mmCIF file of C-alpha atoms in Angstrom:
data_model
loop_
_atom_site.group_PDB
_atom_site.id
_atom_site.type_symbol
_atom_site.label_atom_id
_atom_site.label_comp_id
_atom_site.label_asym_id
_atom_site.label_seq_id
_atom_site.Cartn_x
_atom_site.Cartn_y
_atom_site.Cartn_z
ATOM 1 C CA UNK B 1 -7.263 17.586 6.722
ATOM 2 C CA UNK B 2 -9.098 15.088 8.804
ATOM 3 C CA UNK B 3 -8.410 14.864 12.634
ATOM 4 C CA UNK B 4 -7.629 12.047 15.002
ATOM 5 C CA UNK B 5 -8.024 12.002 18.682
ATOM 6 C CA UNK B 6 -5.119 9.549 20.123
ATOM 7 C CA UNK B 7 -6.475 8.291 23.562
ATOM 8 C CA UNK B 8 -3.894 6.139 25.392
ATOM 9 C CA UNK B 9 -2.298 6.517 28.938
ATOM 10 C CA UNK B 10 1.344 5.789 27.439
ATOM 11 C CA UNK B 11 3.034 8.779 26.327
ATOM 12 C CA UNK B 12 5.258 6.337 24.112
ATOM 13 C CA UNK B 13 2.433 4.834 22.358
ATOM 14 C CA UNK B 14 0.748 8.311 22.080
ATOM 15 C CA UNK B 15 4.087 9.491 20.239
ATOM 16 C CA UNK B 16 4.486 6.539 18.115
ATOM 17 C CA UNK B 17 0.727 6.614 16.800
ATOM 18 C CA UNK B 18 0.810 10.365 16.231
ATOM 19 C CA UNK B 19 4.011 10.070 13.969
ATOM 20 C CA UNK B 20 2.242 6.965 11.902
ATOM 21 C CA UNK B 21 -0.874 9.307 11.645
ATOM 22 C CA UNK B 22 0.548 12.606 11.029
ATOM 23 C CA UNK B 23 2.455 10.864 8.009
ATOM 24 C CA UNK B 24 -1.093 9.666 6.709
ATOM 25 C CA UNK B 25 -2.119 13.423 6.665
ATOM 26 C CA UNK B 26 -4.057 13.489 10.119
ATOM 27 C CA UNK B 27 -4.284 16.495 12.573
ATOM 28 C CA UNK B 28 -3.777 15.016 15.855
ATOM 29 C CA UNK B 29 -5.145 15.743 19.358
ATOM 30 C CA UNK B 30 -4.006 13.467 22.539
ATOM 31 C CA UNK B 31 -5.830 12.593 25.551
ATOM 32 C CA UNK B 32 -4.546 10.357 28.312
ATOM 33 C CA UNK B 33 -7.656 8.588 29.380
ATOM 34 C CA UNK B 34 -11.329 8.470 28.709
ATOM 35 C CA UNK B 35 -12.425 11.400 30.523
ATOM 36 C CA UNK B 36 -9.836 13.841 28.841
ATOM 37 C CA UNK B 37 -10.877 12.222 25.506
ATOM 38 C CA UNK B 38 -14.873 12.873 26.291
ATOM 39 C CA UNK B 39 -13.857 16.597 27.319
ATOM 40 C CA UNK B 40 -12.044 16.850 23.837
ATOM 41 C CA UNK B 41 -14.910 15.357 21.907
ATOM 42 C CA UNK B 42 -17.320 17.758 23.492
ATOM 43 C CA UNK B 43 -15.116 20.550 22.206
ATOM 44 C CA UNK B 44 -14.766 19.527 18.762
ATOM 45 C CA UNK B 45 -15.787 15.971 17.232
ATOM 46 C CA UNK B 46 -12.807 14.550 15.562
ATOM 47 C CA UNK B 47 -13.065 12.389 12.379
ATOM 48 C CA UNK B 48 -11.296 9.517 14.106
ATOM 49 C CA UNK B 49 -10.387 8.247 17.424
ATOM 50 C CA UNK B 50 -7.753 5.427 18.025
ATOM 51 C CA UNK B 51 -8.606 4.444 21.507
ATOM 52 C CA UNK B 52 -6.934 2.309 24.235
ATOM 53 C CA UNK B 53 -8.729 0.037 26.365
ATOM 54 C CA UNK B 54 -7.066 -0.036 30.034
ATOM 55 C CA UNK B 55 -6.684 3.676 31.151
ATOM 56 C CA UNK B 56 -7.010 5.026 34.701
ATOM 57 C CA UNK B 57 -9.922 7.515 35.522
ATOM 58 C CA UNK B 58 -12.145 6.174 32.329
ATOM 59 C CA UNK B 59 -11.592 3.239 30.320
ATOM 60 C CA UNK B 60 -11.512 2.973 26.505
ATOM 61 C CA UNK B 61 -14.965 1.094 26.561
ATOM 62 C CA UNK B 62 -16.595 3.205 29.097
ATOM 63 C CA UNK B 63 -15.530 6.207 26.894
ATOM 64 C CA UNK B 64 -16.990 4.662 23.602
ATOM 65 C CA UNK B 65 -20.339 3.707 25.486
ATOM 66 C CA UNK B 66 -20.657 7.629 26.682
ATOM 67 C CA UNK B 67 -19.456 8.946 23.507
ATOM 68 C CA UNK B 68 -21.997 7.063 21.367
ATOM 69 C CA UNK B 69 -24.863 8.456 23.754
ATOM 70 C CA UNK B 70 -23.608 12.015 23.290
ATOM 71 C CA UNK B 71 -25.030 14.264 20.673
ATOM 72 C CA UNK B 72 -23.123 13.959 17.498
ATOM 73 C CA UNK B 73 -20.965 11.109 19.047
ATOM 74 C CA UNK B 74 -22.062 8.755 16.170
ATOM 75 C CA UNK B 75 -19.851 10.274 13.931
ATOM 76 C CA UNK B 76 -16.132 9.737 14.770
ATOM 77 C CA UNK B 77 -14.756 6.549 13.288
ATOM 78 C CA UNK B 78 -13.509 4.670 16.455
ATOM 79 C CA UNK B 79 -10.415 2.234 16.113
ATOM 80 C CA UNK B 80 -9.677 0.404 19.362
ATOM 81 C CA UNK B 81 -5.864 -0.095 19.845
ATOM 82 C CA UNK B 82 -5.232 -2.277 22.871
ATOM 83 C CA UNK B 83 -3.616 -5.329 24.349
ATOM 84 C CA UNK B 84 -6.977 -7.024 24.994
ATOM 85 C CA UNK B 85 -6.468 -9.463 22.143
ATOM 86 C CA UNK B 86 -9.490 -11.905 23.106
ATOM 87 C CA UNK B 87 -12.418 -12.479 21.055
ATOM 88 C CA UNK B 88 -14.656 -11.420 24.113
ATOM 89 C CA UNK B 89 -13.127 -8.013 24.115
ATOM 90 C CA UNK B 90 -13.558 -7.744 20.314
ATOM 91 C CA UNK B 91 -16.753 -8.696 20.432
ATOM 92 C CA UNK B 92 -17.915 -6.253 23.260
ATOM 93 C CA UNK B 93 -15.900 -3.214 21.582
ATOM 94 C CA UNK B 94 -17.987 -3.774 18.452
ATOM 95 C CA UNK B 95 -21.221 -4.132 20.215
ATOM 96 C CA UNK B 96 -20.404 -0.884 22.101
ATOM 97 C CA UNK B 97 -19.805 0.808 18.599
ATOM 98 C CA UNK B 98 -16.178 0.499 17.534
ATOM 99 C CA UNK B 99 -15.660 0.438 13.817
ATOM 100 C CA UNK B 100 -12.005 -1.287 13.904
ATOM 101 C CA UNK B 101 -10.175 -2.989 16.302
ATOM 102 C CA UNK B 102 -5.966 -3.047 16.406
ATOM 103 C CA UNK B 103 -4.434 -5.640 18.501
ATOM 104 C CA UNK B 104 -1.115 -4.308 20.069
ATOM 105 C CA UNK B 105 1.738 -4.552 19.107
ATOM 106 C CA UNK B 106 0.782 -2.497 15.996
ATOM 107 C CA UNK B 107 3.088 -0.911 13.086
ATOM 108 C CA UNK B 108 2.427 1.736 10.522
ATOM 109 C CA UNK B 109 1.364 -1.001 8.064
ATOM 110 C CA UNK B 110 -1.632 -2.228 10.456
ATOM 111 C CA UNK B 111 -2.797 1.314 11.145
ATOM 112 C CA UNK B 112 -2.684 2.248 7.746
ATOM 113 C CA UNK B 113 -4.617 -0.947 6.650
ATOM 114 C CA UNK B 114 -7.303 -0.611 9.249
ATOM 115 C CA UNK B 115 -7.625 3.274 8.604
ATOM 116 C CA UNK B 116 -8.282 2.319 5.287
ATOM 117 C CA UNK B 117 -10.790 -0.416 6.026
ATOM 118 C CA UNK B 118 -12.867 2.234 8.293
ATOM 119 C CA UNK B 119 -12.745 4.558 5.232
ATOM 120 C CA UNK B 120 -10.716 7.021 6.727
ATOM 121 C CA UNK B 121 -7.919 7.126 3.866
ATOM 122 C CA UNK G 1 29.348 -15.412 -2.093
ATOM 123 C CA UNK G 2 31.323 -16.241 -5.102
ATOM 124 C CA UNK G 3 29.677 -16.067 -8.472
ATOM 125 C CA UNK G 4 29.859 -19.707 -9.239
ATOM 126 C CA UNK G 5 28.074 -20.660 -6.329
ATOM 127 C CA UNK G 6 25.274 -17.736 -6.933
ATOM 128 C CA UNK G 7 25.126 -18.981 -10.574
ATOM 129 C CA UNK G 8 24.839 -22.625 -9.286
ATOM 130 C CA UNK G 9 21.888 -22.175 -6.863
ATOM 131 C CA UNK G 10 20.158 -19.884 -9.268
ATOM 132 C CA UNK G 11 20.253 -22.637 -12.077
ATOM 133 C CA UNK G 12 18.736 -24.921 -9.595
ATOM 134 C CA UNK G 13 15.990 -22.610 -8.843
ATOM 135 C CA UNK G 14 15.321 -21.905 -12.275
ATOM 136 C CA UNK G 15 15.040 -25.497 -13.178
ATOM 137 C CA UNK G 16 12.651 -26.465 -10.398
ATOM 138 C CA UNK G 17 10.327 -23.435 -9.847
ATOM 139 C CA UNK G 18 11.062 -21.192 -12.768
ATOM 140 C CA UNK G 19 12.311 -18.305 -10.586
ATOM 141 C CA UNK G 20 14.871 -16.154 -12.140
ATOM 142 C CA UNK G 21 17.278 -14.108 -9.828
ATOM 143 C CA UNK G 22 18.999 -11.163 -10.947
ATOM 144 C CA UNK G 23 22.683 -10.589 -9.672
ATOM 145 C CA UNK G 24 21.488 -7.835 -7.467
ATOM 146 C CA UNK G 25 19.625 -10.329 -5.606
ATOM 147 C CA UNK G 26 22.610 -12.191 -3.848
ATOM 148 C CA UNK G 27 21.808 -10.579 -0.526
ATOM 149 C CA UNK G 28 18.153 -11.988 -0.731
ATOM 150 C CA UNK G 29 19.599 -15.593 -1.761
ATOM 151 C CA UNK G 30 22.099 -15.313 1.275
ATOM 152 C CA UNK G 31 19.672 -14.155 3.993
ATOM 153 C CA UNK G 32 17.082 -16.630 2.962
ATOM 154 C CA UNK G 33 19.256 -19.515 2.836
ATOM 155 C CA UNK G 34 21.067 -19.208 5.843
ATOM 156 C CA UNK G 35 18.378 -20.587 8.058
ATOM 157 C CA UNK G 36 18.337 -23.635 5.650
ATOM 158 C CA UNK G 37 22.005 -23.992 6.012
ATOM 159 C CA UNK G 38 21.630 -23.978 9.701
ATOM 160 C CA UNK G 39 19.073 -26.585 9.598
ATOM 161 C CA UNK G 40 21.487 -28.649 7.858
ATOM 162 C CA UNK G 41 24.013 -27.987 10.506
ATOM 163 C CA UNK G 42 26.015 -25.879 8.231
ATOM 164 C CA UNK G 43 27.359 -22.382 9.342
ATOM 165 C CA UNK G 44 27.579 -20.336 6.101
ATOM 166 C CA UNK G 45 26.229 -20.195 2.749
ATOM 167 C CA UNK G 46 29.645 -21.188 1.250
ATOM 168 C CA UNK G 47 29.159 -24.483 3.065
ATOM 169 C CA UNK G 48 25.727 -24.885 1.752
ATOM 170 C CA UNK G 49 26.867 -24.427 -1.873
ATOM 171 C CA UNK G 50 29.582 -26.774 -1.312
ATOM 172 C CA UNK G 51 27.156 -29.511 -0.040
ATOM 173 C CA UNK G 52 24.655 -28.470 -3.259
ATOM 174 C CA UNK G 53 27.926 -29.126 -5.394
ATOM 175 C CA UNK G 54 28.822 -32.439 -4.057
ATOM 176 C CA UNK G 55 26.031 -34.688 -3.151
ATOM 177 C CA UNK G 56 22.868 -32.789 -2.313
ATOM 178 C CA UNK G 57 19.867 -34.926 -1.226
ATOM 179 C CA UNK G 58 16.517 -34.178 -2.520
ATOM 180 C CA UNK G 59 15.093 -32.611 0.477
ATOM 181 C CA UNK G 60 17.831 -30.029 0.686
ATOM 182 C CA UNK G 61 17.248 -28.837 -2.915
ATOM 183 C CA UNK G 62 13.356 -28.653 -2.211
ATOM 184 C CA UNK G 63 14.144 -26.740 1.074
ATOM 185 C CA UNK G 64 16.214 -24.228 -1.160
ATOM 186 C CA UNK G 65 13.675 -23.810 -3.624
ATOM 187 C CA UNK G 66 10.925 -23.419 -0.846
ATOM 188 C CA UNK G 67 12.792 -20.844 0.942
ATOM 189 C CA UNK G 68 13.137 -18.884 -2.061
ATOM 190 C CA UNK G 69 9.775 -19.023 -3.427
ATOM 191 C CA UNK G 70 7.754 -18.424 -0.339
ATOM 192 C CA UNK G 71 6.113 -14.932 -0.444
ATOM 193 C CA UNK G 72 4.144 -12.988 2.207
ATOM 194 C CA UNK G 73 0.651 -12.766 1.590
ATOM 195 C CA UNK G 74 -2.333 -10.817 3.262
ATOM 196 C CA UNK G 75 -5.996 -11.407 3.295
ATOM 197 C CA UNK G 76 -7.629 -9.155 0.451
ATOM 198 C CA UNK G 77 -4.352 -7.951 -0.803
ATOM 199 C CA UNK G 78 -4.670 -4.764 -2.588
ATOM 200 C CA UNK G 79 -8.446 -4.834 -1.752
ATOM 201 C CA UNK G 80 -9.546 -3.695 -5.228
ATOM 202 C CA UNK G 81 -9.082 -7.012 -7.119
ATOM 203 C CA UNK G 82 -11.599 -8.442 -4.556
ATOM 204 C CA UNK G 83 -13.838 -5.476 -4.918
ATOM 205 C CA UNK G 84 -13.859 -6.164 -8.625
ATOM 206 C CA UNK G 85 -14.318 -9.819 -8.173
ATOM 207 C CA UNK G 86 -17.567 -9.246 -6.061
ATOM 208 C CA UNK G 87 -18.972 -6.276 -8.198
ATOM 209 C CA UNK G 88 -17.773 -7.269 -11.671
ATOM 210 C CA UNK G 89 -16.505 -10.790 -11.972
ATOM 211 C CA UNK G 90 -18.971 -12.727 -10.026
ATOM 212 C CA UNK G 91 -22.221 -10.952 -11.362
ATOM 213 C CA UNK G 92 -20.872 -11.513 -15.093
ATOM 214 C CA UNK G 93 -20.304 -15.337 -14.286
ATOM 215 C CA UNK G 94 -23.541 -15.701 -12.601
ATOM 216 C CA UNK G 95 -25.235 -14.442 -15.649
ATOM 217 C CA UNK G 96 -22.950 -16.376 -18.183
ATOM 218 C CA UNK G 97 -23.087 -19.830 -16.377
ATOM 219 C CA UNK G 98 -26.797 -19.576 -15.388
ATOM 220 C CA UNK G 99 -27.460 -22.674 -17.220
ATOM 221 C CA UNK G 100 -24.238 -24.628 -15.935
ATOM 222 C CA UNK G 101 -24.435 -23.318 -12.331
ATOM 223 C CA UNK G 102 -20.836 -24.058 -11.915
ATOM 224 C CA UNK G 103 -17.811 -21.735 -11.290
ATOM 225 C CA UNK G 104 -14.216 -22.982 -10.950
ATOM 226 C CA UNK G 105 -11.655 -20.687 -9.489
ATOM 227 C CA UNK G 106 -7.646 -21.306 -9.583
ATOM 228 C CA UNK G 107 -5.473 -19.503 -7.130
ATOM 229 C CA UNK G 108 -2.338 -20.270 -8.885
ATOM 230 C CA UNK G 109 0.270 -19.262 -6.265
ATOM 231 C CA UNK G 110 -1.864 -19.174 -3.146
ATOM 232 C CA UNK G 111 1.422 -19.146 -0.505
ATOM 233 C CA UNK G 112 -0.198 -19.591 2.922
ATOM 234 C CA UNK G 113 -3.793 -19.361 1.760
ATOM 235 C CA UNK G 114 -4.849 -15.614 2.203
ATOM 236 C CA UNK G 115 -6.097 -15.318 -1.455
ATOM 237 C CA UNK G 116 -8.072 -18.512 -1.862
ATOM 238 C CA UNK G 117 -9.701 -17.812 1.798
ATOM 239 C CA UNK G 118 -10.329 -14.200 0.975
ATOM 240 C CA UNK G 119 -12.516 -15.356 -2.209
ATOM 241 C CA UNK G 120 -14.219 -17.988 -0.153
ATOM 242 C CA UNK G 121 -15.385 -15.004 2.482
ATOM 243 C CA UNK G 122 -16.603 -13.383 -0.361
ATOM 244 C CA UNK G 123 -18.520 -16.180 -1.826
ATOM 245 C CA UNK G 124 -19.882 -16.851 1.256
ATOM 246 C CA UNK G 125 -21.121 -13.275 1.787
ATOM 247 C CA UNK G 126 -22.928 -13.799 -1.705
ATOM 248 C CA UNK G 127 -24.216 -17.399 -0.769
ATOM 249 C CA UNK G 128 -27.761 -16.189 -1.338
ATOM 250 C CA UNK G 129 -26.959 -15.606 -4.933
ATOM 251 C CA UNK G 130 -25.107 -18.745 -5.231
ATOM 252 C CA UNK G 131 -27.770 -21.250 -4.064
ATOM 253 C CA UNK G 132 -27.834 -24.400 -6.090
ATOM 254 C CA UNK G 133 -24.529 -23.422 -7.576
ATOM 255 C CA UNK G 134 -21.145 -25.495 -7.611
ATOM 256 C CA UNK G 135 -18.212 -23.079 -6.755
ATOM 257 C CA UNK G 136 -14.881 -24.712 -6.567
ATOM 258 C CA UNK G 137 -11.721 -23.031 -5.429
ATOM 259 C CA UNK G 138 -8.511 -24.879 -6.068
ATOM 260 C CA UNK G 139 -5.534 -23.206 -4.449
ATOM 261 C CA UNK G 140 -2.155 -24.464 -5.416
ATOM 262 C CA UNK G 141 1.425 -23.514 -4.548
ATOM 263 C CA UNK G 142 4.901 -25.025 -5.371
ATOM 264 C CA UNK G 143 5.748 -25.994 -1.693
ATOM 265 C CA UNK G 144 4.352 -28.757 0.284
ATOM 266 C CA UNK G 145 5.092 -27.047 3.514
ATOM 267 C CA UNK G 146 3.134 -24.060 2.566
ATOM 268 C CA UNK G 147 0.218 -26.106 1.360
ATOM 269 C CA UNK G 148 -0.062 -27.819 4.620
ATOM 270 C CA UNK G 149 -0.024 -24.355 6.458
ATOM 271 C CA UNK G 150 -2.820 -23.068 4.069
ATOM 272 C CA UNK G 151 -4.948 -26.016 4.490
ATOM 273 C CA UNK G 152 -4.659 -25.690 8.436
ATOM 274 C CA UNK G 153 -5.688 -21.927 7.985
ATOM 275 C CA UNK G 154 -4.014 -20.809 11.046
ATOM 276 C CA UNK G 155 -2.552 -17.299 11.332
ATOM 277 C CA UNK G 156 -0.671 -14.953 13.844
ATOM 278 C CA UNK G 157 -2.080 -12.017 15.452
ATOM 279 C CA UNK G 158 0.130 -9.914 12.868
ATOM 280 C CA UNK G 159 -1.139 -11.542 9.841
ATOM 281 C CA UNK G 160 -4.855 -11.319 10.851
ATOM 282 C CA UNK G 161 -4.494 -7.424 10.963
ATOM 283 C CA UNK G 162 -3.138 -7.049 7.574
ATOM 284 C CA UNK G 163 -6.174 -6.604 5.216
ATOM 285 C CA UNK G 164 -8.781 -8.379 7.317
ATOM 286 C CA UNK G 165 -11.632 -6.081 8.568
ATOM 287 C CA UNK G 166 -12.181 -6.861 12.046
ATOM 288 C CA UNK G 167 -16.120 -7.834 11.327
ATOM 289 C CA UNK G 168 -14.447 -10.483 9.150
ATOM 290 C CA UNK G 169 -12.245 -11.917 11.918
ATOM 291 C CA UNK G 170 -15.299 -12.082 14.297
ATOM 292 C CA UNK G 171 -17.429 -13.709 11.716
ATOM 293 C CA UNK G 172 -14.925 -16.145 10.206
ATOM 294 C CA UNK G 173 -12.163 -17.003 12.708
ATOM 295 C CA UNK G 174 -11.879 -18.556 16.272
ATOM 296 C CA UNK G 175 -8.762 -18.038 18.405
ATOM 297 C CA UNK G 176 -6.403 -21.072 19.175
ATOM 298 C CA UNK G 177 -4.161 -20.073 21.828
ATOM 299 C CA UNK G 178 -2.364 -16.810 20.366
ATOM 300 C CA UNK G 179 -3.232 -17.859 16.916
ATOM 301 C CA UNK G 180 -6.648 -17.329 14.645
ATOM 302 C CA UNK G 181 -7.861 -20.170 12.583
ATOM 303 C CA UNK G 182 -10.365 -19.558 9.843
ATOM 304 C CA UNK G 183 -13.515 -21.581 10.584
ATOM 305 C CA UNK G 184 -14.050 -25.088 8.818
ATOM 306 C CA UNK G 185 -16.887 -23.901 6.781
ATOM 307 C CA UNK G 186 -14.527 -21.493 4.785
ATOM 308 C CA UNK G 187 -11.626 -24.166 4.879
ATOM 309 C CA UNK G 188 -13.713 -26.576 3.303
ATOM 310 C CA UNK G 189 -14.685 -24.332 0.355
ATOM 311 C CA UNK G 190 -10.875 -24.610 -0.733
ATOM 312 C CA UNK G 191 -9.252 -27.450 -2.142
ATOM 313 C CA UNK G 192 -5.279 -27.115 -1.704
ATOM 314 C CA UNK G 193 -2.434 -29.057 -3.245
ATOM 315 C CA UNK G 194 1.116 -28.585 -4.420
ATOM 316 C CA UNK G 195 1.450 -27.817 -8.195
ATOM 317 C CA UNK G 196 4.558 -26.518 -10.001
ATOM 318 C CA UNK G 197 3.203 -23.841 -12.307
ATOM 319 C CA UNK G 198 5.847 -25.026 -14.948
ATOM 320 C CA UNK G 199 4.155 -28.215 -15.210
ATOM 321 C CA UNK G 200 1.345 -29.072 -17.709
ATOM 322 C CA UNK G 201 -1.714 -27.426 -16.568
ATOM 323 C CA UNK G 202 -4.343 -29.768 -18.513
ATOM 324 C CA UNK G 203 -4.846 -32.126 -15.563
ATOM 325 C CA UNK G 204 -6.126 -29.458 -13.435
ATOM 326 C CA UNK G 205 -9.047 -28.839 -15.945
ATOM 327 C CA UNK G 206 -10.743 -25.630 -17.023
ATOM 328 C CA UNK G 207 -10.796 -22.495 -14.911
ATOM 329 C CA UNK G 208 -13.765 -19.496 -15.040
ATOM 330 C CA UNK G 209 -11.073 -17.395 -12.992
ATOM 331 C CA UNK G 210 -7.336 -17.470 -12.745
ATOM 332 C CA UNK G 211 -5.575 -15.776 -9.632
ATOM 333 C CA UNK G 212 -1.875 -15.667 -10.862
ATOM 334 C CA UNK G 213 -0.843 -12.684 -8.958
ATOM 335 C CA UNK G 214 2.587 -11.495 -8.027
ATOM 336 C CA UNK G 215 4.271 -14.690 -9.251
ATOM 337 C CA UNK G 216 5.264 -14.228 -12.891
ATOM 338 C CA UNK G 217 7.537 -11.085 -11.809
ATOM 339 C CA UNK G 218 9.848 -13.763 -10.505
ATOM 340 C CA UNK G 219 10.071 -15.510 -14.084
ATOM 341 C CA UNK G 220 12.210 -14.676 -17.199
ATOM 342 C CA UNK G 221 10.196 -13.703 -20.219
ATOM 343 C CA UNK G 222 10.023 -16.948 -22.115
ATOM 344 C CA UNK G 223 8.777 -18.575 -19.275
ATOM 345 C CA UNK G 224 6.103 -15.977 -18.412
ATOM 346 C CA UNK G 225 4.864 -16.480 -21.979
ATOM 347 C CA UNK G 226 4.830 -20.022 -21.603
ATOM 348 C CA UNK G 227 2.678 -19.787 -18.341
ATOM 349 C CA UNK G 228 0.352 -17.411 -19.795
ATOM 350 C CA UNK G 229 -0.151 -19.284 -22.886
ATOM 351 C CA UNK G 230 -0.965 -22.613 -20.783
ATOM 352 C CA UNK G 231 -3.097 -20.671 -18.836
ATOM 353 C CA UNK G 232 -5.214 -19.366 -21.920
ATOM 354 C CA UNK G 233 -5.686 -22.823 -23.126
ATOM 355 C CA UNK G 234 -7.484 -23.904 -19.676
ATOM 356 C CA UNK G 235 -9.932 -20.790 -19.948
ATOM 357 C CA UNK G 236 -13.323 -20.195 -21.823
ATOM 358 C CA UNK G 237 -13.092 -17.352 -23.876
ATOM 359 C CA UNK G 238 -15.173 -15.272 -21.154
ATOM 360 C CA UNK G 239 -13.015 -16.092 -18.401
ATOM 361 C CA UNK G 240 -11.224 -13.860 -16.301
ATOM 362 C CA UNK G 241 -7.229 -13.678 -15.441
ATOM 363 C CA UNK G 242 -6.063 -11.654 -12.563
ATOM 364 C CA UNK G 243 -2.293 -10.226 -12.424
ATOM 365 C CA UNK G 244 -0.426 -8.671 -9.868
ATOM 366 C CA UNK G 245 -0.462 -4.838 -9.560
ATOM 367 C CA UNK G 246 2.911 -4.331 -11.053
ATOM 368 C CA UNK G 247 2.378 -7.085 -13.866
ATOM 369 C CA UNK G 248 1.484 -6.543 -17.652
ATOM 370 C CA UNK G 249 0.720 -9.081 -20.564
ATOM 371 C CA UNK G 250 2.378 -6.299 -22.535
ATOM 372 C CA UNK G 251 5.240 -7.993 -24.841
ATOM 373 C CA UNK G 252 4.689 -11.295 -23.008
ATOM 374 C CA UNK G 253 1.319 -12.552 -24.273
ATOM 375 C CA UNK G 254 -1.015 -11.570 -27.189
ATOM 376 C CA UNK G 255 -3.808 -13.939 -25.817
ATOM 377 C CA UNK G 256 -5.087 -11.575 -22.870
ATOM 378 C CA UNK G 257 -6.331 -8.068 -22.924
ATOM 379 C CA UNK G 258 -7.298 -5.976 -20.203
ATOM 380 C CA UNK G 259 -11.214 -6.137 -19.332
ATOM 381 C CA UNK G 260 -13.222 -3.062 -19.415
ATOM 382 C CA UNK G 261 -10.444 -0.752 -18.565
ATOM 383 C CA UNK G 262 -10.327 -2.612 -15.058
ATOM 384 C CA UNK G 263 -6.617 -2.562 -14.428
ATOM 385 C CA UNK G 264 -5.370 -5.930 -13.262
ATOM 386 C CA UNK G 265 -8.098 -8.249 -14.954
ATOM 387 C CA UNK G 266 -7.403 -9.793 -18.160
ATOM 388 C CA UNK G 267 -9.812 -11.420 -20.659
ATOM 389 C CA UNK G 268 -9.040 -13.586 -23.624
ATOM 390 C CA UNK G 269 -8.614 -11.894 -26.998
ATOM 391 C CA UNK G 270 -11.474 -13.230 -29.215
ATOM 392 C CA UNK G 271 -10.530 -16.195 -31.316
ATOM 393 C CA UNK G 272 -9.460 -14.580 -34.743
ATOM 394 C CA UNK G 273 -9.312 -11.061 -33.494
ATOM 395 C CA UNK G 274 -6.129 -8.981 -32.777
ATOM 396 C CA UNK G 275 -5.471 -7.450 -29.141
ATOM 397 C CA UNK G 276 -7.057 -4.366 -28.986
ATOM 398 C CA UNK G 277 -3.996 -1.984 -28.687
ATOM 399 C CA UNK G 278 -5.927 0.742 -26.950
ATOM 400 C CA UNK G 279 -6.988 -1.511 -24.421
ATOM 401 C CA UNK G 280 -3.553 -3.405 -24.069
ATOM 402 C CA UNK G 281 -1.775 0.189 -23.821
ATOM 403 C CA UNK G 282 -4.090 1.225 -21.068
ATOM 404 C CA UNK G 283 -2.152 -1.259 -18.598
#
């Protein structure tokens, strides 16, 4: 069973994403900002990370840059999932090492399709 | 909805597009035609049927046909057929057409263009192997309105997230307001025109690859057989036909058989040979 860390400051989004990903057979961990997520990754690197952009304490892009600099941090497949839906943000995310990018709002089909493309299914 | 109205609309659809609707699709008919009724300032399906029975104008009959035959489409739909196109079909054609250096591809029910554009993006990725080649993609659909949308190549945020990897969005699209337009280079690789699959295919010419996915399912057996027989006539012996995942030639055509056990891709049965029952049965 693959693991996925869901990073989003919205409890509702985390809950919806958890339901979708559990149905796709992922073991779920949650974090509500980048710093929590980093702490979780240092304990155990997940196979996948579903990552919001705008969060208090540490944003998604700051977390990703930090993660990719960390030992073992190149391994997790990172899928951004954010309301930032312009080309500049998408390119910045890819430049920082994101593997896929979901523009909110999302549904189960989009998550499934993106996770499949990222080789997670 | 009364049975006579259902039969009336079904007859029109069958004549104009080949679409066959079973009785259990009454809900589909009603839900898709209500918006059409509203455009004609009518309040119900019954009123629409009455107008059709009375003096329908051509635009109304077209609108009804278009509303019933427009189907959703994704980029790289089902993924596998496109992987096969890149890894099996294209290499074989590069070898087989090495002297002619021409490949013609037909997307026979292209809807809003995702299928032919997916093929065009693959061809672009393989451009170094295709230098000096002429590759033509003809994309057709019954509906003029849909063909116009396909030609424009503009999609909602929702549409570009189904099947399209983010790397390809970045590479091949630009953002226009809250929509995404595929770039001119890819658009120019595809020729769009409206075309009814029930018409004579001869004027379209010959095709090395035909994508006819998820359209035969809407036809009755006789129409399926006719369309497949006509496609067979427009294909060289080493051409490739793609059908949808839920479609088969079994019992519909003895001209095609599965290629190399590759589900979904068919080749012509060689002249004089019987279709290989083992291969056909593997579908």
